[in-house]
XYZ file of C-alpha atoms in Angstrom:
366
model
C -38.076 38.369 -32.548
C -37.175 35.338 -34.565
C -38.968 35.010 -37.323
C -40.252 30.752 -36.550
C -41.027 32.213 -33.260
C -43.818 34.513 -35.191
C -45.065 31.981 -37.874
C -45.786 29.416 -34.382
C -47.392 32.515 -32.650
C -50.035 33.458 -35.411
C -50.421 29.498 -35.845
C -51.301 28.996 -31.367
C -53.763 32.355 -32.445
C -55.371 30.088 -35.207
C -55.609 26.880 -33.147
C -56.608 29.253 -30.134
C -59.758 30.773 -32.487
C -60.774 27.200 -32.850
C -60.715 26.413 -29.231
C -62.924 29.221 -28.175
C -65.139 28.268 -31.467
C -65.427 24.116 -30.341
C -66.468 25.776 -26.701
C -69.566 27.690 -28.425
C -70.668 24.552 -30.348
C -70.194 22.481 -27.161
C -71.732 24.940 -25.195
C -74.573 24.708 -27.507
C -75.117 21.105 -26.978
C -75.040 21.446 -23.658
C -77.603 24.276 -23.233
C -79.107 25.076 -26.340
C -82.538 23.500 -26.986
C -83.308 24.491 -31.012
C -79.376 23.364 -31.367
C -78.822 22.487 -35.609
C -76.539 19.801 -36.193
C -77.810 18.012 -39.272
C -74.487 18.396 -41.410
C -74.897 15.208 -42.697
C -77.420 13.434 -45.363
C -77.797 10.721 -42.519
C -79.661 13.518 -40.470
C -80.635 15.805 -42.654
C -84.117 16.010 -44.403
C -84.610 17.040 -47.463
C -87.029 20.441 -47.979
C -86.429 21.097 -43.526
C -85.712 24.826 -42.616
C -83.393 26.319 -40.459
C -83.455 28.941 -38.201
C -80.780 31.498 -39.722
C -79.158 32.301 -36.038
C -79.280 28.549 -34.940
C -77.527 27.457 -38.161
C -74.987 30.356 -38.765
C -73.933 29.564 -34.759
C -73.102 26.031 -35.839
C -71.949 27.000 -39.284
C -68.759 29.116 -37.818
C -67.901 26.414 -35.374
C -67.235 24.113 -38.763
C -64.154 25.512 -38.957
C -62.811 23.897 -35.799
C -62.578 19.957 -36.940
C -60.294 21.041 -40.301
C -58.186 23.865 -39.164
C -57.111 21.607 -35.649
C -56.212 18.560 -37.648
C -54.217 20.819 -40.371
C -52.354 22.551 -37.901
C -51.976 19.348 -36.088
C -49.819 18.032 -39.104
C -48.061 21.862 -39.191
C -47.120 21.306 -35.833
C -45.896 17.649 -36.296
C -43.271 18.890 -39.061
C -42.036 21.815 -36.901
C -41.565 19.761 -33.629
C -39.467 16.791 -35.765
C -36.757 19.915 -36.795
C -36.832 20.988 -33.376
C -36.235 17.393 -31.583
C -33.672 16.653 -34.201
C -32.299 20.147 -33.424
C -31.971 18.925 -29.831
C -30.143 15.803 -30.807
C -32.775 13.191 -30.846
C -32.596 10.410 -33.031
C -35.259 9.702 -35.709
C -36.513 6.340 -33.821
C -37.266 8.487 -30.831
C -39.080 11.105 -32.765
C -40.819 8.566 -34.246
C -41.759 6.369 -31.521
C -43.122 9.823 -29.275
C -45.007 10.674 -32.120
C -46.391 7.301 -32.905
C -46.876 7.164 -28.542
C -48.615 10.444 -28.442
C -51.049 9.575 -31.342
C -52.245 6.568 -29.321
C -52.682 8.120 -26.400
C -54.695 11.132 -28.221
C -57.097 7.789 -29.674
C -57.482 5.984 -26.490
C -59.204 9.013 -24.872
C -62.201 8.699 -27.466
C -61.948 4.901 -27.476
C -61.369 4.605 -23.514
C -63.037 8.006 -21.976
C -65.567 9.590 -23.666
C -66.525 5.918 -24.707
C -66.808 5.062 -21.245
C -68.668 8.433 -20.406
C -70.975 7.930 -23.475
C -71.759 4.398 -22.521
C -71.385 3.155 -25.685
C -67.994 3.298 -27.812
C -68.050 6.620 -29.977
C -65.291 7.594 -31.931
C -64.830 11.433 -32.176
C -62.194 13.697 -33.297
C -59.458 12.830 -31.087
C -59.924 8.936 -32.611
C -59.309 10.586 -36.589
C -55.914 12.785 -34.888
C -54.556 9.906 -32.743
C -54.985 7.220 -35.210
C -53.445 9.838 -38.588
C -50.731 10.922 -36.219
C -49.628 7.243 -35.384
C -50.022 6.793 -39.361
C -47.905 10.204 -40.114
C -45.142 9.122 -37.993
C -44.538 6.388 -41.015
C -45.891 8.752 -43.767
C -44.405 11.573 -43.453
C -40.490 10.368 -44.573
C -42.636 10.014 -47.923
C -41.745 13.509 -48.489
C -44.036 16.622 -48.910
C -44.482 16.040 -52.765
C -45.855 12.471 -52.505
C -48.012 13.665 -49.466
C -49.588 16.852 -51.206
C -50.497 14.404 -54.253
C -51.709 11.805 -51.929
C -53.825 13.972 -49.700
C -55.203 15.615 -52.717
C -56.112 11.996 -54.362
C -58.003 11.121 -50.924
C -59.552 14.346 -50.439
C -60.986 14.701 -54.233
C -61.613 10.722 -54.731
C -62.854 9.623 -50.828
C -66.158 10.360 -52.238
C -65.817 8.070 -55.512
C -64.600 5.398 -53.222
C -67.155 5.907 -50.394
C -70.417 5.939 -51.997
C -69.788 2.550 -54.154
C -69.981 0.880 -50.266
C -72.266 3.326 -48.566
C -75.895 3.357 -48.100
C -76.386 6.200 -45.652
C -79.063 4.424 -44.252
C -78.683 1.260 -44.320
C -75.433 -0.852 -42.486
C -71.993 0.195 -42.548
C -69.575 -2.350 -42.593
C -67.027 -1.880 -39.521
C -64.324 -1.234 -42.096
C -65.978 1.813 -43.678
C -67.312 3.435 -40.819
C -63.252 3.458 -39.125
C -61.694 4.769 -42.628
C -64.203 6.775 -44.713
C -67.715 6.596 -43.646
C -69.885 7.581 -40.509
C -71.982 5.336 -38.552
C -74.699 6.405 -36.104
C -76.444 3.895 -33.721
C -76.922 3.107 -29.519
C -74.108 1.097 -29.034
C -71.435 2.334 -31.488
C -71.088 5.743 -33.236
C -67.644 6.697 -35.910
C -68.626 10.648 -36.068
C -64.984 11.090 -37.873
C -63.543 8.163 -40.045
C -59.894 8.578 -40.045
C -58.971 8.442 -43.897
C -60.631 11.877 -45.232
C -58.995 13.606 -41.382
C -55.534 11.635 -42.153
C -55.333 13.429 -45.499
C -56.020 16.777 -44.013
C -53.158 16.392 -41.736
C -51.100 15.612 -44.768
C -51.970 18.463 -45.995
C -50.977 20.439 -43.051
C -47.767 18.748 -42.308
C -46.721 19.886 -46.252
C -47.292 23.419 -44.826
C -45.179 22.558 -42.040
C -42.283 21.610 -43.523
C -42.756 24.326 -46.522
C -42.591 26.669 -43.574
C -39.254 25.161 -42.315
C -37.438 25.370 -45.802
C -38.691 28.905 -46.503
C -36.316 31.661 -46.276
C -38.638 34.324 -47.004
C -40.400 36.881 -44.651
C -43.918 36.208 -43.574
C -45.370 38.339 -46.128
C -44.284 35.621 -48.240
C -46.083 32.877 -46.619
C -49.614 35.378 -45.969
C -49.561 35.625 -50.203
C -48.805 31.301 -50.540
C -51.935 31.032 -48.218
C -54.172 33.953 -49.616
C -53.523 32.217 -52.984
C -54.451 28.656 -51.789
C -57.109 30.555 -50.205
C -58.124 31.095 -53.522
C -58.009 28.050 -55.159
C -59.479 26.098 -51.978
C -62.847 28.714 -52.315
C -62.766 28.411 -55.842
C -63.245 24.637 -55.266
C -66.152 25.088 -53.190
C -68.095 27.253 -55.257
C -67.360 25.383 -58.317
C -68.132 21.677 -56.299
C -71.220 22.932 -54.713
C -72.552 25.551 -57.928
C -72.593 22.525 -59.659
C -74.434 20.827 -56.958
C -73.202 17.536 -58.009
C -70.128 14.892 -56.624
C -68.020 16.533 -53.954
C -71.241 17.666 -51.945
C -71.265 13.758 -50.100
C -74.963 12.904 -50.938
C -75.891 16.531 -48.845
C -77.082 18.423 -51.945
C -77.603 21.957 -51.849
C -81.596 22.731 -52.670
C -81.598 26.366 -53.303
C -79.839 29.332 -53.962
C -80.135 30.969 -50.745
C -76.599 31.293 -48.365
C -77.872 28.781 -45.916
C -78.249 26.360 -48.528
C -75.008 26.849 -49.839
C -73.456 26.579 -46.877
C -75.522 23.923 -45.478
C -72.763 21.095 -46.627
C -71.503 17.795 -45.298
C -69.741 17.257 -42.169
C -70.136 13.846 -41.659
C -68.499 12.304 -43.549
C -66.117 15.514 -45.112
C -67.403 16.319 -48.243
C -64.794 17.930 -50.709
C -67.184 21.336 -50.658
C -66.898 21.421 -46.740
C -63.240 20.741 -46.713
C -62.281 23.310 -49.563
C -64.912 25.726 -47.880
C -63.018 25.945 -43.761
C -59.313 25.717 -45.558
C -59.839 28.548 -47.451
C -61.339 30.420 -44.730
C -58.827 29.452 -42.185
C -56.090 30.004 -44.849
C -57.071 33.725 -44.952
C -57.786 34.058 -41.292
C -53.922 32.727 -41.182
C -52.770 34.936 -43.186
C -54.074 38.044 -41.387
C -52.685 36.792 -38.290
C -49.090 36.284 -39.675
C -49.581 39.930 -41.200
C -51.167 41.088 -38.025
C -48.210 39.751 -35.605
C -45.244 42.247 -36.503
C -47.697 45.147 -36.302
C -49.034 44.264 -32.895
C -46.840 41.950 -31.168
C -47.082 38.540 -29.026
C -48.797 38.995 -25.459
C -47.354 36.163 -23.777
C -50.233 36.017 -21.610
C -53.542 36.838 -25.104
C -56.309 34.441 -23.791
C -56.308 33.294 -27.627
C -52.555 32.428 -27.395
C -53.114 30.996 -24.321
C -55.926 28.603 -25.024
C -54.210 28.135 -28.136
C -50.884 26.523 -26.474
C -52.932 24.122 -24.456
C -55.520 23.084 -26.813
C -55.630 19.558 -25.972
C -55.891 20.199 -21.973
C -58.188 22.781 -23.298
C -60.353 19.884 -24.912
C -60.402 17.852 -22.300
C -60.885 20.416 -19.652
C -63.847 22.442 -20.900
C -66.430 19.234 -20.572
C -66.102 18.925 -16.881
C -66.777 22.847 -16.614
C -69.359 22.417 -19.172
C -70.960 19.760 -16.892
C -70.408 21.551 -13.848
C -72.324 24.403 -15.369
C -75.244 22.242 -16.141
C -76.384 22.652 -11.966
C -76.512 26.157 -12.199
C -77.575 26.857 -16.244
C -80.739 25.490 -17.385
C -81.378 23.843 -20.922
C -82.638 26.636 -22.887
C -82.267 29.663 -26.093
C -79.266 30.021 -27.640
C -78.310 32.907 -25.551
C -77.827 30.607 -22.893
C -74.873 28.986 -24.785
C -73.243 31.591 -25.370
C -73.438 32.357 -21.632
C -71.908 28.831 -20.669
C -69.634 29.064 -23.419
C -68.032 32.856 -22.250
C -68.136 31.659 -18.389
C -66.061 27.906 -19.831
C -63.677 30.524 -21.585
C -63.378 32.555 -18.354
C -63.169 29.587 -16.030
C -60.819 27.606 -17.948
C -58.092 30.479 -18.835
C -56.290 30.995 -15.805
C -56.158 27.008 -15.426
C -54.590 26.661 -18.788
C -52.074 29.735 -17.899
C -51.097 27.733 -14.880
C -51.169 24.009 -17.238
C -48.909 25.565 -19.950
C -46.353 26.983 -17.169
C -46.383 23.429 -15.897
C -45.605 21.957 -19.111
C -43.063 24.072 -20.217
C -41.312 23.602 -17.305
C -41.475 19.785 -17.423
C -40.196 19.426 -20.570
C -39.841 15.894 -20.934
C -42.945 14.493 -18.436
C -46.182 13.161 -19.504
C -47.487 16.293 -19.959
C -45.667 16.668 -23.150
C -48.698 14.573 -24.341
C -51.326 16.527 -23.758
């Protein structure tokens, strides 16, 4: 099997891992009463406890936000060589991308807005709006990306906290680029800038992954050493307990406490933490793929392939789930979560057949 073909596998494994991850912490809201979710210094106070099982089940879901938007920029880079491939011209790659990234917004500005009552801006705002941004960006080059993605990630903070008061007012501006903003009528849980330069970071992988003629060993040791680096980051940024950590400080030495870091907005120890950890996790997977092969049909691959009908299809079931399932322990989220997973997979087997057999439809956008 083709080489590419394996590197996109063990990448629809990664962004399949964070599917089945989102549906646990979604799950959770739905049906867990002593849910955790104070992964910001907005929420959080100071000298509260956690209980160790409610916080390490929201803890592994914070890989989900980074890895999705990373691999969202990896996939951007491979699908522009593969259009161009086909023939199309770099206007048209360009204008789908910039047309796909607007549609991807106007679900959290239209949608869930509408369903929330109240205009909240969520994950798919931060990838819609830095996709319609990367379809500019990205003829920068991969050089001027990296260093620009790394000035964002490592000096967002610097730039944030001279405007933000995390509780006081957020100017409109701040709240849409860098900083969150919580209230009843309008909520920014991801401003686009620090989410933009993840995705810049993960369309350099892309296109490294093009231009490398190496085996995938090659690439598993590249991300074992950013790996690294990235964790290296975190423990330095949060040992020192000092800028990086986004106002969300760490108060102890215990794990909890070190892992306890900032969400909302990204802090640099958050962001440096999940890369690292979903560098490695990528890594096994690419080593993992020759030794056990693709199963065209893997629920993980599956859900994977579909991950944005996957988003947008495991909130209805969730809901649905909510006549039957009362609010209660944790156990009952993982309950709603492994019936969502079992629910949604042969829909998403039938969605991706669909899809690949349309092409060029609207479908090609979700």
């Amino acid at each position: 099997m083709d080489k590419n073909i394996n590197r996109i596998a063990a990448l629809d494994w990664m962004r399949g891992m964070v599917m089945v991850l989102m549906a646990l912490d979604h799950a959770s809201a739905f049906f867990n009463q002593g849910r955790v979710a104070n992964d910001t210094i907005v929420t959080h106070m100071v000298g509260s406890g956690f209980v160790a099982e409610q916080f390490f089940t929201r803890w592994v879901t914070h890989l989900c936000a980074p890895t999705f938007v990373f691999l969202t920029g990896t996939a951007m880079a491979l699908s522009i060589v593969q259009r161009r491939e086909k023939g199309m011209d770099s206007k048209a790659i360009d204008r789908d991308l910039f047309i796909r990234g607007a549609f991807i917004a106007l679900l959290d500005i239209v949608v869930f807005s509408f369903l929330s009552g109240k205009l909240y801006l969520q994950v798919l705002y931060a990838i819609g709006v830095s996709m319609m941004m990367m379809a500019l960006l990205y003829r920068l080059g991969k050089c001027v990306l990296l260093i620009s993605a790394l000035t964002l990630l490592f000096g967002g903070e610097a730039f944030t906290v001279l405007f933000w008061q995390p509780q006081g007012e957020v100017p409109l501006w701040l709240a849409l680029t860098f900083a969150p903003w919580f209230s009843e009528s309008f909520t920014v849980l991801y401003p686009v800038i620090p989410w933009l330069a993840i995705m810049m970071l993960g369309w350099v992988f892309g296109d490294w992954l093009i231009t490398r003629k190496k085996s995938a060993w090659s690439v598993a040791r590249v991300l074992l050493v950013g790996s690294l680096l990235a964790l290296a980051c975190f423990l330095l940024v949060r040992g020192f307990n000092g800028y990086g950590n986004m106002l969300l400080y760490r108060e102890d030495h215990s794990l909890i406490q070190w892992l306890h870091v900032s969400k909302y907005p990204p802090s640099i120890s958050y962001i440096s933490l999940e890369l690292g950890l979903m560098a490695i996790m990528l890594a096994a997977m690419l080593w993992l793929q020759p030794k056990i092969g693709i199963r065209p049909y893997g629920p993980i691959l599956v859900f994977g392939q579909t991950a944005l009908f996957f988003y947008l299809a495991h909130f209805p079931v969730l809901a649905m789930l909510t006549l039957f399932l009362e609010r209660a322990g944790l156990g009952q989220a993982y309950l709603a979560a492994i019936i969502t997973l079992a629910a949604l997979y042969p829909v998403c087997c039938l969605y991706r057949a669909l899809k690949w057999r349309y092409p060029d439809s609207i479908l090609r956008f979700v």
